[in-house]
Coordinates of C-alpha atoms in Angstrom, one line a residue:
M6 CA -15.6 0.9 -1.1
E7 CA -14.1 3.8 -2.9
S8 CA -16.9 5.5 -3.1
R9 CA -18.1 5.4 0.9
L10 CA -15.5 7.5 1.5
T11 CA -16.4 11.1 2.8
K12 CA -15.3 13.9 -0.6
S13 CA -14.9 17.1 1.8
L14 CA -11.5 18.0 1.8
G15 CA -10.5 21.2 0.4
A16 CA -6.9 23.3 -0.7
L17 CA -6.2 24.4 2.6
E18 CA -6.3 21.3 4.3
Y19 CA -4.2 19.5 1.6
F20 CA -2.2 22.2 2.4
T21 CA -2.6 21.1 6.5
F22 CA -2.2 17.6 5.7
G23 CA 1.0 18.4 4.1
F24 CA 2.9 21.0 5.9
G25 CA 1.3 19.8 9.3
S26 CA 2.9 16.2 8.9
M27 CA 6.2 17.4 8.5
V28 CA 6.3 20.2 11.3
G29 CA 6.4 18.2 15.0
V30 CA 8.4 19.3 17.8
G31 CA 11.3 18.4 17.3
W32 CA 12.5 21.6 17.0
L33 CA 11.5 22.1 20.9
V34 CA 12.2 18.7 22.1
I35 CA 15.7 17.8 19.9
M36 CA 16.7 21.1 19.0
D37 CA 20.0 20.7 21.1
D38 CA 20.8 17.2 19.5
W39 CA 20.3 18.7 15.6
L40 CA 23.0 21.8 16.6
A41 CA 25.0 18.9 18.1
R42 CA 25.0 16.9 15.1
G43 CA 26.2 20.4 12.7
G44 CA 26.3 23.7 15.1
P45 CA 23.6 25.8 13.1
G46 CA 25.2 26.1 10.2
G47 CA 25.7 22.5 9.4
A48 CA 21.8 22.2 10.8
M49 CA 20.5 25.0 8.7
L50 CA 22.1 24.1 5.5
G51 CA 21.4 20.2 6.4
F52 CA 17.8 21.2 6.5
L53 CA 17.8 23.8 3.9
G54 CA 19.8 21.9 1.4
G55 CA 17.8 18.7 2.3
T56 CA 14.4 20.2 1.4
V57 CA 16.3 21.1 -2.3
L58 CA 16.9 17.6 -2.9
L59 CA 13.6 16.8 -1.6
L60 CA 11.8 18.5 -4.2
P61 CA 12.4 16.3 -7.3
I62 CA 10.5 14.2 -5.2
A63 CA 7.6 16.5 -4.5
L64 CA 7.1 16.9 -8.1
T65 CA 7.2 13.3 -9.6
Y66 CA 4.8 13.3 -6.3
G67 CA 2.6 16.2 -7.5
R68 CA 3.0 14.4 -11.2
L69 CA 1.4 11.2 -9.7
V70 CA -1.5 12.5 -7.9
R71 CA -3.0 14.5 -10.5
A72 CA -2.8 11.1 -12.6
I73 CA -3.5 8.4 -9.6
P74 CA -5.6 10.1 -7.4
D75 CA -5.5 7.0 -5.1
A76 CA -5.4 6.9 -1.5
G77 CA -3.2 4.3 -1.7
A78 CA 0.2 6.3 -3.6
E79 CA 2.8 4.3 -3.6
I80 CA 1.2 1.1 -3.3
A81 CA -1.6 2.4 -6.9
Y82 CA 1.5 3.5 -8.2
T83 CA 3.8 0.9 -8.5
E84 CA 1.0 -1.6 -9.0
R85 CA 1.0 -0.8 -12.1
V86 CA 4.0 -1.9 -13.2
F87 CA 5.4 -3.7 -11.2
P88 CA 4.7 -7.5 -9.1
R89 CA 2.1 -7.2 -5.8
T90 CA 5.4 -7.8 -3.4
V91 CA 6.9 -5.0 -4.7
S92 CA 3.5 -3.5 -4.6
F93 CA 3.0 -4.5 -0.6
A94 CA 6.5 -3.6 0.3
A95 CA 6.5 -0.2 -0.8
G96 CA 3.0 0.0 0.9
W97 CA 4.2 -1.1 3.8
M98 CA 7.7 0.7 4.4
M99 CA 5.7 3.9 4.2
V100 CA 3.1 2.7 6.4
L101 CA 6.0 3.0 9.1
A102 CA 7.0 6.4 8.1
Y103 CA 4.0 7.6 9.1
A104 CA 2.9 5.2 11.3
I105 CA 6.5 5.5 13.6
V106 CA 5.6 9.2 14.1
C107 CA 2.3 8.8 16.0
P108 CA 4.3 7.3 19.0
W109 CA 7.0 9.3 19.0
E110 CA 4.2 12.4 19.4
A111 CA 2.4 10.1 22.3
V112 CA 6.1 10.0 24.3
A113 CA 6.7 13.6 23.2
I114 CA 3.4 15.3 25.1
G115 CA 4.5 14.0 28.4
N116 CA 7.8 15.2 27.5
L117 CA 6.5 18.5 26.7
L118 CA 4.2 18.5 29.5
A119 CA 6.6 18.3 31.9
R120 CA 8.6 21.3 31.1
I121 CA 4.9 22.8 32.1
F122 CA 4.1 21.0 35.4
P123 CA 7.4 19.1 36.3
A124 CA 5.0 17.1 38.7
M125 CA 4.7 14.9 35.4
N126 CA 7.7 13.6 36.4
D127 CA 6.8 11.9 39.1
M128 CA 5.6 8.2 40.3
P129 CA 8.1 6.4 38.1
L130 CA 6.9 3.1 36.6
Y131 CA 10.0 1.6 35.1
T132 CA 13.4 2.7 33.0
I133 CA 13.4 1.3 29.2
A134 CA 17.4 2.3 28.1
G135 CA 18.3 4.5 30.7
K136 CA 14.8 6.4 30.2
V137 CA 12.4 7.0 33.1
I138 CA 8.9 6.0 32.1
T139 CA 6.9 7.6 34.7
L140 CA 2.9 7.0 35.3
P141 CA 1.7 10.7 34.4
R142 CA 3.2 11.0 31.0
L143 CA 2.2 7.7 29.9
V144 CA -0.9 8.3 30.6
A145 CA -1.2 11.7 29.0
G146 CA 0.6 10.0 25.9
L147 CA -2.2 7.6 25.8
A148 CA -4.9 9.9 26.1
L149 CA -3.4 11.7 23.0
T150 CA -3.2 8.8 21.3
A151 CA -7.5 8.3 22.4
L152 CA -8.1 11.8 21.3
I153 CA -6.7 11.8 17.8
G154 CA -7.8 7.9 17.0
F155 CA -11.6 9.3 18.3
V156 CA -11.1 12.8 15.9
N157 CA -10.0 10.5 12.4
Y158 CA -12.7 7.6 13.7
R159 CA -15.4 10.6 13.6
G160 CA -14.5 11.9 10.1
I161 CA -12.4 13.6 7.5
R162 CA -13.9 16.9 7.8
S163 CA -13.3 16.8 11.7
S164 CA -9.8 15.5 10.5
G165 CA -9.2 18.5 8.0
R166 CA -10.8 20.7 10.3
F167 CA -8.9 20.0 14.0
Q168 CA -5.6 19.7 11.5
D169 CA -6.9 23.4 10.0
F170 CA -7.2 25.0 13.3
T171 CA -3.8 23.4 15.2
T172 CA -1.7 24.2 12.3
L173 CA -2.1 27.6 11.9
G174 CA -2.4 28.5 15.7
L175 CA 1.4 27.2 15.5
L176 CA 2.2 29.6 12.8
A177 CA 1.0 32.7 14.3
C178 CA 3.1 31.5 17.6
F179 CA 5.5 30.7 15.6
A180 CA 5.8 34.6 14.0
V181 CA 5.4 36.0 17.3
F182 CA 8.8 34.3 18.8
V183 CA 10.9 34.0 15.8
I184 CA 10.4 37.9 15.3
L185 CA 11.0 39.2 19.2
G186 CA 13.8 36.5 19.2
F187 CA 16.0 37.8 16.2
A188 CA 14.9 41.6 17.8
R189 CA 17.1 40.0 21.0
G190 CA 19.5 38.2 20.3
N191 CA 23.0 38.3 19.5
P192 CA 25.3 37.0 16.2
A193 CA 27.9 36.2 19.2
N194 CA 25.4 33.6 20.1
V195 CA 26.1 31.5 17.0
Q196 CA 29.4 31.4 16.6
P197 CA 31.4 29.1 15.7
L198 CA 28.8 28.0 12.7
F199 CA 29.9 24.2 13.2
A200 CA 30.3 21.3 15.0
A201 CA 33.9 20.3 15.9
S202 CA 33.6 17.9 12.6
G203 CA 33.9 20.5 10.4
P204 CA 31.6 22.2 8.0
F205 CA 30.7 18.7 5.8
I206 CA 30.0 16.3 7.9
S207 CA 28.3 18.8 10.1
V208 CA 25.9 19.3 7.0
L209 CA 25.5 15.4 6.3
L210 CA 25.0 14.6 10.3
V211 CA 21.8 17.1 10.1
A212 CA 21.4 15.9 6.2
Q213 CA 20.6 12.5 7.2
I214 CA 17.5 13.3 9.7
V215 CA 16.1 15.2 6.8
P216 CA 14.0 12.9 5.8
Y217 CA 12.0 12.3 9.0
F218 CA 11.0 15.7 9.7
M219 CA 10.1 16.6 6.3
T220 CA 8.1 13.4 5.8
G221 CA 5.1 14.7 5.4
F222 CA 4.6 16.4 2.4
E223 CA 3.6 12.9 0.1
S224 CA 1.1 12.1 2.7
I225 CA -1.4 14.5 0.9
P226 CA -2.1 12.1 -2.1
K227 CA -3.4 9.5 0.8
A228 CA -6.3 11.3 1.2
S229 CA -6.9 12.2 -2.6
E230 CA -10.0 10.3 -3.1
E231 CA -11.8 12.8 -0.1
A232 CA -10.8 15.7 -2.2
R233 CA -14.2 17.7 -2.7
T234 CA -15.5 17.1 -6.6
D235 CA -15.7 20.4 -6.9
L236 CA -11.7 21.2 -5.9
P237 CA -10.0 22.0 -9.4
A238 CA -7.8 20.1 -11.0
G239 CA -3.8 20.0 -10.0
T240 CA -4.8 21.6 -6.7
L241 CA -3.5 18.5 -4.5
S242 CA 0.1 19.3 -6.9
R243 CA 0.4 22.7 -6.1
M244 CA -0.2 21.9 -1.9
I245 CA 2.0 19.3 -2.0
M246 CA 5.0 22.2 -3.3
A247 CA 3.7 24.8 -0.9
A248 CA 4.3 22.3 2.1
I249 CA 7.4 20.9 1.5
G250 CA 8.5 24.8 0.7
A251 CA 7.2 26.2 4.2
G252 CA 8.7 23.0 6.0
G253 CA 12.0 23.9 4.7
L254 CA 11.8 27.5 5.6
F255 CA 10.0 26.9 9.0
Y256 CA 13.3 24.6 10.0
V257 CA 15.5 27.0 8.9
L258 CA 14.4 29.8 10.9
V259 CA 14.2 28.1 14.0
I260 CA 17.7 26.7 13.7
A261 CA 18.2 30.6 13.3
V262 CA 16.5 32.5 15.6
V263 CA 17.2 29.6 18.6
A264 CA 20.8 30.1 17.6
W265 CA 20.7 33.3 17.4
V266 CA 18.9 34.3 20.4
Y267 CA 21.2 32.2 22.7
P268 CA 24.2 31.1 22.8
W269 CA 23.6 27.1 21.0
T270 CA 27.2 25.6 22.6
D271 CA 24.9 26.3 25.7
I272 CA 22.0 25.1 24.7
V273 CA 24.4 21.1 23.5
S274 CA 26.1 21.2 26.7
Q275 CA 22.8 22.0 29.2
H276 CA 21.2 19.8 27.0
L277 CA 18.2 22.6 26.7
G278 CA 14.8 22.5 25.2
T279 CA 13.9 26.2 22.9
E280 CA 12.0 27.6 25.1
A281 CA 14.0 27.2 27.5
A282 CA 17.1 29.1 25.9
F283 CA 14.5 31.9 24.7
A284 CA 13.4 32.0 28.6
R285 CA 17.1 32.4 29.4
A286 CA 18.0 35.1 26.7
F287 CA 14.9 37.1 27.7
G288 CA 14.4 36.8 31.5
T289 CA 11.0 35.9 31.8
P290 CA 8.7 32.5 31.4
W291 CA 5.7 34.5 29.1
I292 CA 8.2 33.5 25.9
A293 CA 8.4 30.2 27.1
R294 CA 4.6 29.4 27.3
L295 CA 3.8 30.9 24.1
I296 CA 7.0 28.6 22.5
L297 CA 4.8 25.3 24.3
A298 CA 1.9 26.5 23.3
G299 CA 2.6 26.1 19.7
A300 CA 4.9 23.4 20.6
L301 CA 1.3 21.2 22.0
L302 CA -0.6 22.9 18.5
S303 CA 2.3 21.2 16.4
L304 CA 2.4 17.9 18.2
F305 CA -1.4 17.4 18.2
K306 CA -1.1 18.7 14.0
I307 CA 1.5 15.6 13.4
F308 CA 0.3 13.5 15.3
N309 CA -2.9 13.8 13.4
G310 CA -2.0 14.0 9.7
N311 CA 0.1 11.0 10.4
L312 CA -2.7 9.1 11.7
V313 CA -4.6 9.9 8.6
A314 CA -1.3 9.1 6.0
A315 CA -1.2 6.0 7.8
T316 CA -4.9 4.6 7.9
R317 CA -5.4 5.5 5.0
L318 CA -2.2 3.5 3.4
V319 CA -3.5 0.3 6.0
Y320 CA -6.7 0.9 4.2
A321 CA -5.1 0.8 0.3
L322 CA -3.1 -2.6 1.2
G323 CA -6.8 -4.4 2.8
R324 CA -8.8 -3.0 -0.1
R325 CA -6.8 -5.0 -2.6
G326 CA -6.3 -8.1 -0.1
L327 CA -2.7 -7.4 0.7
V328 CA -3.5 -8.0 3.9
H329 CA -6.9 -8.8 5.8
P330 CA -9.3 -7.5 3.7
S331 CA -11.5 -6.0 6.9
L332 CA -7.9 -3.6 7.0
G333 CA -10.2 -2.6 3.7
T334 CA -13.5 -1.9 5.6
V335 CA -15.1 2.0 5.3
N336 CA -17.7 2.7 8.5
P337 CA -20.9 3.7 6.8
R338 CA -22.0 6.1 9.2
F339 CA -18.3 8.0 9.1
G340 CA -16.8 7.5 5.7
T341 CA -13.3 6.3 7.6
P342 CA -11.4 3.7 7.2
S343 CA -12.6 2.3 10.7
V344 CA -10.5 -0.9 10.8
A345 CA -7.4 0.5 9.7
I346 CA -7.8 3.9 12.3
L347 CA -8.1 1.0 15.4
L348 CA -5.2 -0.5 14.1
V349 CA -3.1 1.8 13.3
T350 CA -4.1 3.6 17.4
M351 CA -3.6 0.6 19.3
L352 CA -0.2 -0.1 17.9
T353 CA 0.5 3.3 18.9
A354 CA -0.6 2.6 22.3
A355 CA 1.4 0.2 22.6
A356 CA 4.3 1.2 21.5
A357 CA 4.1 4.2 24.1
F358 CA 5.5 2.2 26.5
L359 CA 9.1 2.2 24.8
G360 CA 8.8 6.0 26.5
D361 CA 11.7 8.2 25.4
A362 CA 13.7 5.2 24.5
L363 CA 11.4 5.9 21.4
L364 CA 12.7 9.7 19.6
V365 CA 16.5 9.3 18.6
P366 CA 16.1 5.8 16.7
I367 CA 12.4 6.6 15.1
T368 CA 14.5 9.7 13.7
E369 CA 17.1 7.4 12.1
V370 CA 14.7 4.4 11.1
G371 CA 11.8 7.0 9.5
S372 CA 14.0 8.9 7.5
A373 CA 15.7 4.9 5.9
V374 CA 12.0 4.2 4.9
S375 CA 10.5 7.2 3.2
G376 CA 13.8 7.1 1.1
L377 CA 12.2 3.1 0.2
G378 CA 9.2 4.9 -0.4
W379 CA 10.1 7.6 -2.1
C380 CA 12.8 5.5 -4.5
A381 CA 9.3 2.9 -5.0
A382 CA 7.3 6.5 -6.5
C383 CA 9.8 7.4 -8.7
L384 CA 10.8 4.3 -10.6
A385 CA 6.9 4.1 -10.7
F386 CA 6.3 7.1 -12.3
I387 CA 9.7 6.3 -15.3
A388 CA 8.1 3.7 -15.8
L389 CA 4.7 4.3 -16.2
A390 CA 6.3 7.4 -18.8
R391 CA 7.8 5.1 -20.5
R392 CA 4.7 2.5 -21.4
S393 CA 3.3 5.7 -22.3
G394 CA 5.8 7.3 -24.7
E395 CA 5.3 10.6 -22.4
R396 CA 8.9 11.0 -21.1
Q397 CA 7.9 14.7 -19.2
G398 CA 8.9 14.4 -16.3
T399 CA 10.8 11.6 -16.6
A400 CA 14.5 13.5 -15.4
V401 CA 13.1 14.8 -12.5
A402 CA 12.1 11.5 -11.4
V403 CA 15.1 9.7 -11.9
T404 CA 17.4 12.7 -9.7
G405 CA 14.2 11.8 -7.0
A406 CA 14.6 7.8 -6.9
I407 CA 18.5 8.7 -6.6
V408 CA 18.3 11.2 -3.8
S409 CA 16.1 8.5 -3.0
V410 CA 18.7 5.7 -2.4
A411 CA 21.2 7.8 -1.2
I412 CA 19.1 8.9 1.7
V413 CA 18.6 4.8 2.7
L414 CA 22.9 4.3 1.7
M415 CA 23.1 6.6 4.2
K416 CA 21.4 5.2 6.9
V417 CA 22.2 1.5 6.4
V418 CA 26.0 1.7 4.9
P419 CA 28.3 1.2 8.2
A420 CA 30.9 3.6 7.3
V421 CA 28.8 6.3 7.3
P422 CA 28.6 8.5 10.1
G423 CA 26.0 8.6 11.5
S424 CA 24.7 5.3 10.0
F425 CA 21.8 2.8 11.8
G426 CA 22.9 1.0 15.4
W427 CA 21.3 -2.3 16.3
P428 CA 18.8 -0.3 18.2
E429 CA 17.6 0.8 14.5
W430 CA 18.3 -2.0 13.1
V431 CA 15.8 -3.7 15.7
A432 CA 13.5 -1.8 15.0
L433 CA 13.3 -2.3 11.1
G434 CA 13.6 -5.4 11.6
G435 CA 10.1 -6.1 13.8
W436 CA 8.6 -4.1 11.2
C437 CA 9.4 -6.5 8.3
A438 CA 8.2 -9.1 10.4
L439 CA 5.0 -7.7 10.8
G440 CA 4.6 -7.7 7.4
L441 CA 5.5 -10.6 6.4
V442 CA 3.1 -12.2 9.0
L443 CA 0.0 -9.7 7.7
R444 CA 1.0 -10.3 4.2
H445 CA -2.2 -11.9 2.7

């Protein structure tokens, strides 16, 4: 069954899957939340520090994918040294880390389109947590979900080309508006550098959400079985490091240019998006349209990249009999895990009905479950190294495990500012309950 997965991905596709799975539309739709948490200084330092802290985890994944090129990634790494229950738990948590991004993007497409077409806010259907769900927004989210599901069903080659086009398109738009923004802005707009909570809390509140927005560099191992047969050894490891570096740089630069081009305190108080801040600073809507075009491309690619990662993990669980074996089947024509793709697509469509109420809780839960999966991978590397007697990389993996545990504790310890509230606990508990039901 493993050999039936299509092997057609090259180095560029792996980079765009890694980078593309990290950078979505958060930089556009919730920039005001990032700046409210930390101010420009706290937000930039939070993302920069978070990226540096994630490097040991990325290095460990690079070593693991070279030794064990398996779509199961965390499942494959842990099953060699831990009981099957641990392997299932690690895989199931990482499925959530990726799958939870998909409805976020399905909801965000309506948010994004409403900035271009205000009629998207017409025809209200119902309200959840004070957020109104309208028919046009819901239809847009469901249509996008169907499109991404179809692209993935048709084959990894189609998905890879789609990822290349959308990622490179985003980077082109990003380069234009960053250059224009730095040329136009004013240093007075960046003051004060930190939120009212002070430098330490400002950085902490942003650092807590960095794992969610940086989840994606480790999506590369999930597609490792679909690499071209002529791809040089070590390519995937290098692409993991390139993706995390590019992702961290992107977030730091976009926060800097937004705060530079328009007073960040006004962005927070008026709940402005990135494109609105640029439109007001330049006095013309054309720059906003460019940013929205980049955001649309960004949305498509992060949805696609995370659906690829989530479905490969579900496929790996089914192939090992950890969930129903039907989820481990491969379409004989397209070489894709079609049943897993159908399941994740349907779950995404169902979650899209929850609307904007999803956005912030999803960010918080995504950070914690990513930390659990990363910790499992680092611990598996340490155990495998001790078993083989090869200690190279063990110290890095230990550091990665410590960082991962800290990420989880920041979200689950009530005394820590920004820790889980009841919506996050409900979302996490519901996912754990679903895992118990599906556990085979």
